[in-house]
């Protein structure tokens, strides 16, 4: 009789411990899955100093990196046509199909088909229109100051990036030392 009681107590305790442990494991997996579904849990960090774009998750892990081209002129964007890339915190408001888009860069070559790659990741940049992250017809421009204000990456990297982001991902664009005007 004593053996049956001891066996019953051991089994009931083990069952209790395993059920608590099982609930903890289930909660961990549920919580991890829920965190992965949070919109805007990732941040795009773009450094005009390093000429890099990084996608970082909510844990601080780098998920994706790409070299960039940015505005031809140094400084923070002030007005349309100043050839500067805006600095600050923005958000993605649309991911558009740009595969049929053309652009005339004013270099005498006329309209260039595929100038933006397959996608245009439109940013909400208060006070400025038409700023985004896109591909390029000129891969050799990556790593240089070559754009009219947008962020340019290689077309193959643009495809990867688009598969990893969604509206309204936060985008932070930081200046280089040359972009910062000295205080007077």
mmCIF file of C-alpha atoms in Angstrom:
data_model
loop_
_atom_site.group_PDB
_atom_site.id
_atom_site.type_symbol
_atom_site.label_atom_id
_atom_site.label_comp_id
_atom_site.label_asym_id
_atom_site.label_seq_id
_atom_site.Cartn_x
_atom_site.Cartn_y
_atom_site.Cartn_z
ATOM 1 C CA UNK A 1 0.000 0.000 0.000
ATOM 2 C CA UNK A 2 2.825 2.392 0.915
ATOM 3 C CA UNK A 3 4.520 1.696 -2.420
ATOM 4 C CA UNK A 4 1.310 2.538 -4.295
ATOM 5 C CA UNK A 5 0.936 5.832 -2.410
ATOM 6 C CA UNK A 6 4.579 6.748 -2.997
ATOM 7 C CA UNK A 7 4.284 5.808 -6.679
ATOM 8 C CA UNK A 8 1.072 7.861 -6.960
ATOM 9 C CA UNK A 9 2.737 10.906 -5.303
ATOM 10 C CA UNK A 10 5.801 10.631 -7.530
ATOM 11 C CA UNK A 11 3.692 10.312 -10.695
ATOM 12 C CA UNK A 12 1.377 13.174 -9.710
ATOM 13 C CA UNK A 13 4.348 15.432 -8.853
ATOM 14 C CA UNK A 14 6.109 14.580 -12.105
ATOM 15 C CA UNK A 15 2.899 15.181 -14.043
ATOM 16 C CA UNK A 16 2.523 18.562 -12.357
ATOM 17 C CA UNK A 17 6.164 19.536 -13.009
ATOM 18 C CA UNK A 18 5.989 18.395 -16.632
ATOM 19 C CA UNK A 19 2.733 20.269 -17.234
ATOM 20 C CA UNK A 20 4.234 23.488 -15.783
ATOM 21 C CA UNK A 21 7.381 22.966 -17.854
ATOM 22 C CA UNK A 22 5.290 22.243 -20.918
ATOM 23 C CA UNK A 23 3.299 25.413 -20.415
ATOM 24 C CA UNK A 24 6.531 27.406 -20.070
ATOM 25 C CA UNK A 25 7.899 25.943 -23.301
ATOM 26 C CA UNK A 26 4.600 26.557 -25.082
ATOM 27 C CA UNK A 27 4.528 30.149 -23.834
ATOM 28 C CA UNK A 28 8.116 30.705 -25.005
ATOM 29 C CA UNK A 29 7.296 29.521 -28.524
ATOM 30 C CA UNK A 30 4.024 31.460 -28.577
ATOM 31 C CA UNK A 31 5.759 34.641 -27.373
ATOM 32 C CA UNK A 32 8.577 34.257 -29.926
ATOM 33 C CA UNK A 33 6.062 33.727 -32.742
ATOM 34 C CA UNK A 34 4.027 36.748 -31.631
ATOM 35 C CA UNK A 35 7.117 38.994 -31.472
ATOM 36 C CA UNK A 36 8.097 37.921 -34.982
ATOM 37 C CA UNK A 37 4.662 39.053 -36.230
ATOM 38 C CA UNK A 38 4.858 42.562 -34.789
ATOM 39 C CA UNK A 39 4.676 45.055 -37.618
ATOM 40 C CA UNK A 40 7.439 47.593 -37.514
ATOM 41 C CA UNK A 41 9.521 45.441 -35.146
ATOM 42 C CA UNK A 42 12.451 45.915 -37.546
ATOM 43 C CA UNK A 43 14.286 49.163 -38.240
ATOM 44 C CA UNK A 44 16.147 50.212 -41.378
ATOM 45 C CA UNK A 45 19.272 52.124 -40.396
ATOM 46 C CA UNK A 46 20.980 54.004 -43.228
ATOM 47 C CA UNK A 47 24.391 55.567 -42.610
ATOM 48 C CA UNK A 48 25.556 58.224 -45.067
ATOM 49 C CA UNK A 49 28.946 58.032 -43.328
ATOM 50 C CA UNK A 50 29.438 54.288 -43.878
ATOM 51 C CA UNK A 51 27.349 54.262 -47.075
ATOM 52 C CA UNK A 52 25.450 51.266 -45.662
ATOM 53 C CA UNK A 53 21.842 50.201 -45.199
ATOM 54 C CA UNK A 54 21.130 47.768 -42.376
ATOM 55 C CA UNK A 55 17.907 46.012 -41.413
ATOM 56 C CA UNK A 56 17.942 45.398 -37.662
ATOM 57 C CA UNK A 57 15.382 43.376 -35.715
ATOM 58 C CA UNK A 58 13.842 44.227 -32.335
ATOM 59 C CA UNK A 59 16.639 42.296 -30.586
ATOM 60 C CA UNK A 60 19.347 44.373 -32.274
ATOM 61 C CA UNK A 61 20.409 41.615 -34.665
ATOM 62 C CA UNK A 62 21.420 42.613 -38.173
ATOM 63 C CA UNK A 63 19.170 40.799 -40.643
ATOM 64 C CA UNK A 64 20.374 42.382 -43.880
ATOM 65 C CA UNK A 65 23.051 44.798 -45.056
ATOM 66 C CA UNK A 66 23.732 46.538 -48.362
ATOM 67 C CA UNK A 67 26.053 49.212 -49.704
ATOM 68 C CA UNK A 68 24.274 52.357 -50.874
ATOM 69 C CA UNK A 69 24.576 55.447 -53.026
ATOM 70 C CA UNK A 70 23.024 58.632 -51.652
ATOM 71 C CA UNK A 71 22.596 62.300 -52.581
ATOM 72 C CA UNK A 72 25.334 63.924 -54.686
ATOM 73 C CA UNK A 73 25.564 66.910 -52.346
ATOM 74 C CA UNK A 74 26.460 66.856 -48.664
ATOM 75 C CA UNK A 75 24.054 68.047 -45.992
ATOM 76 C CA UNK A 76 20.467 67.446 -44.963
ATOM 77 C CA UNK A 77 17.791 67.868 -47.631
ATOM 78 C CA UNK A 78 16.393 71.411 -47.570
ATOM 79 C CA UNK A 79 14.457 71.737 -50.811
ATOM 80 C CA UNK A 80 13.530 69.888 -53.982
ATOM 81 C CA UNK A 81 16.399 69.644 -56.436
ATOM 82 C CA UNK A 82 19.216 70.218 -53.901
ATOM 83 C CA UNK A 83 20.584 66.695 -54.550
ATOM 84 C CA UNK A 84 20.763 65.946 -50.799
ATOM 85 C CA UNK A 85 19.481 62.904 -48.932
ATOM 86 C CA UNK A 86 17.235 63.759 -45.966
ATOM 87 C CA UNK A 87 18.401 62.834 -42.467
ATOM 88 C CA UNK A 88 16.184 61.821 -39.581
ATOM 89 C CA UNK A 89 13.512 59.298 -38.709
ATOM 90 C CA UNK A 90 10.998 58.361 -41.395
ATOM 91 C CA UNK A 91 8.696 55.474 -42.221
ATOM 92 C CA UNK A 92 7.977 53.368 -45.264
ATOM 93 C CA UNK A 93 4.561 54.326 -46.648
ATOM 94 C CA UNK A 94 4.488 52.223 -49.811
ATOM 95 C CA UNK A 95 6.429 49.604 -51.765
ATOM 96 C CA UNK A 96 5.710 50.256 -55.426
ATOM 97 C CA UNK A 97 6.339 48.315 -58.624
ATOM 98 C CA UNK A 98 8.905 50.448 -60.470
ATOM 99 C CA UNK A 99 9.848 47.913 -63.141
ATOM 100 C CA UNK A 100 8.386 50.058 -65.937
ATOM 101 C CA UNK A 101 9.534 53.433 -64.586
ATOM 102 C CA UNK A 102 11.920 55.638 -66.557
ATOM 103 C CA UNK A 103 14.024 58.617 -65.459
ATOM 104 C CA UNK A 104 16.036 61.315 -67.181
ATOM 105 C CA UNK A 105 19.097 62.136 -65.082
ATOM 106 C CA UNK A 106 19.826 65.285 -67.074
ATOM 107 C CA UNK A 107 23.124 63.887 -68.345
ATOM 108 C CA UNK A 108 22.208 64.044 -72.019
ATOM 109 C CA UNK A 109 21.380 60.314 -72.234
ATOM 110 C CA UNK A 110 17.614 60.849 -72.080
ATOM 111 C CA UNK A 111 15.178 58.637 -70.242
ATOM 112 C CA UNK A 112 16.694 55.480 -68.807
ATOM 113 C CA UNK A 113 14.443 52.417 -68.542
ATOM 114 C CA UNK A 114 14.831 50.448 -65.325
ATOM 115 C CA UNK A 115 16.487 53.364 -63.559
ATOM 116 C CA UNK A 116 14.903 52.375 -60.239
ATOM 117 C CA UNK A 117 15.090 48.585 -60.432
ATOM 118 C CA UNK A 118 11.899 46.620 -59.816
ATOM 119 C CA UNK A 119 10.743 48.418 -56.662
ATOM 120 C CA UNK A 120 10.511 51.880 -55.156
ATOM 121 C CA UNK A 121 10.269 51.882 -51.360
ATOM 122 C CA UNK A 122 8.563 55.222 -50.749
ATOM 123 C CA UNK A 123 9.415 57.069 -47.539
ATOM 124 C CA UNK A 124 7.263 59.598 -45.739
ATOM 125 C CA UNK A 125 9.631 62.566 -45.568
ATOM 126 C CA UNK A 126 7.696 65.617 -44.376
ATOM 127 C CA UNK A 127 8.362 68.627 -46.587
ATOM 128 C CA UNK A 128 9.831 66.535 -49.406
ATOM 129 C CA UNK A 129 8.268 64.365 -52.106
ATOM 130 C CA UNK A 130 9.601 61.443 -54.081
ATOM 131 C CA UNK A 131 12.229 60.201 -51.617
ATOM 132 C CA UNK A 132 12.724 56.469 -51.384
ATOM 133 C CA UNK A 133 14.974 53.449 -51.530
ATOM 134 C CA UNK A 134 15.330 51.857 -54.957
ATOM 135 C CA UNK A 135 17.543 49.857 -57.292
ATOM 136 C CA UNK A 136 19.768 51.195 -60.010
ATOM 137 C CA UNK A 137 20.624 51.068 -63.697
ATOM 138 C CA UNK A 138 24.238 51.893 -62.706
ATOM 139 C CA UNK A 139 25.682 49.383 -60.203
ATOM 140 C CA UNK A 140 29.032 51.208 -60.261
ATOM 141 C CA UNK A 141 27.361 54.180 -58.542
ATOM 142 C CA UNK A 142 26.902 52.149 -55.340
ATOM 143 C CA UNK A 143 29.263 53.400 -52.648
ATOM 144 C CA UNK A 144 29.277 56.940 -54.068
ATOM 145 C CA UNK A 145 27.362 60.191 -53.798
ATOM 146 C CA UNK A 146 25.399 59.843 -57.022
ATOM 147 C CA UNK A 147 21.665 60.319 -56.437
ATOM 148 C CA UNK A 148 19.213 63.191 -56.540
ATOM 149 C CA UNK A 149 18.359 62.455 -52.888
ATOM 150 C CA UNK A 150 17.128 58.870 -52.778
ATOM 151 C CA UNK A 151 18.947 55.848 -51.393
ATOM 152 C CA UNK A 152 20.116 53.527 -54.158
ATOM 153 C CA UNK A 153 21.116 49.850 -53.743
ATOM 154 C CA UNK A 154 21.929 47.003 -56.125
ATOM 155 C CA UNK A 155 18.877 45.473 -57.789
ATOM 156 C CA UNK A 156 19.524 41.990 -56.394
ATOM 157 C CA UNK A 157 19.783 43.425 -52.879
ATOM 158 C CA UNK A 158 16.604 45.436 -53.422
ATOM 159 C CA UNK A 159 14.735 42.193 -54.134
ATOM 160 C CA UNK A 160 16.038 40.692 -50.880
ATOM 161 C CA UNK A 161 15.189 43.817 -48.891
ATOM 162 C CA UNK A 162 11.628 43.998 -50.213
ATOM 163 C CA UNK A 163 11.045 40.410 -49.067
ATOM 164 C CA UNK A 164 12.108 41.359 -45.515
ATOM 165 C CA UNK A 165 10.222 44.618 -44.905
ATOM 166 C CA UNK A 166 6.683 45.932 -44.824
ATOM 167 C CA UNK A 167 4.792 49.166 -44.429
ATOM 168 C CA UNK A 168 5.277 51.020 -41.978
ATOM 169 C CA UNK A 169 8.884 49.998 -41.160
ATOM 170 C CA UNK A 170 10.822 52.797 -39.427
ATOM 171 C CA UNK A 171 13.796 54.195 -41.369
ATOM 172 C CA UNK A 172 16.582 56.187 -39.713
ATOM 173 C CA UNK A 173 19.034 58.050 -41.962
ATOM 174 C CA UNK A 174 22.156 59.351 -40.222
ATOM 175 C CA UNK A 175 24.597 61.947 -41.593
ATOM 176 C CA UNK A 176 28.302 61.708 -42.288
ATOM 177 C CA UNK A 177 30.716 64.176 -40.709
ATOM 178 C CA UNK A 178 30.779 66.096 -44.015
ATOM 179 C CA UNK A 179 26.971 66.383 -43.934
ATOM 180 C CA UNK A 180 27.005 68.325 -40.674
ATOM 181 C CA UNK A 181 27.427 72.065 -41.001
ATOM 182 C CA UNK A 182 29.749 73.588 -38.428
ATOM 183 C CA UNK A 183 28.038 75.814 -35.831
ATOM 184 C CA UNK A 184 28.635 79.518 -36.267
#
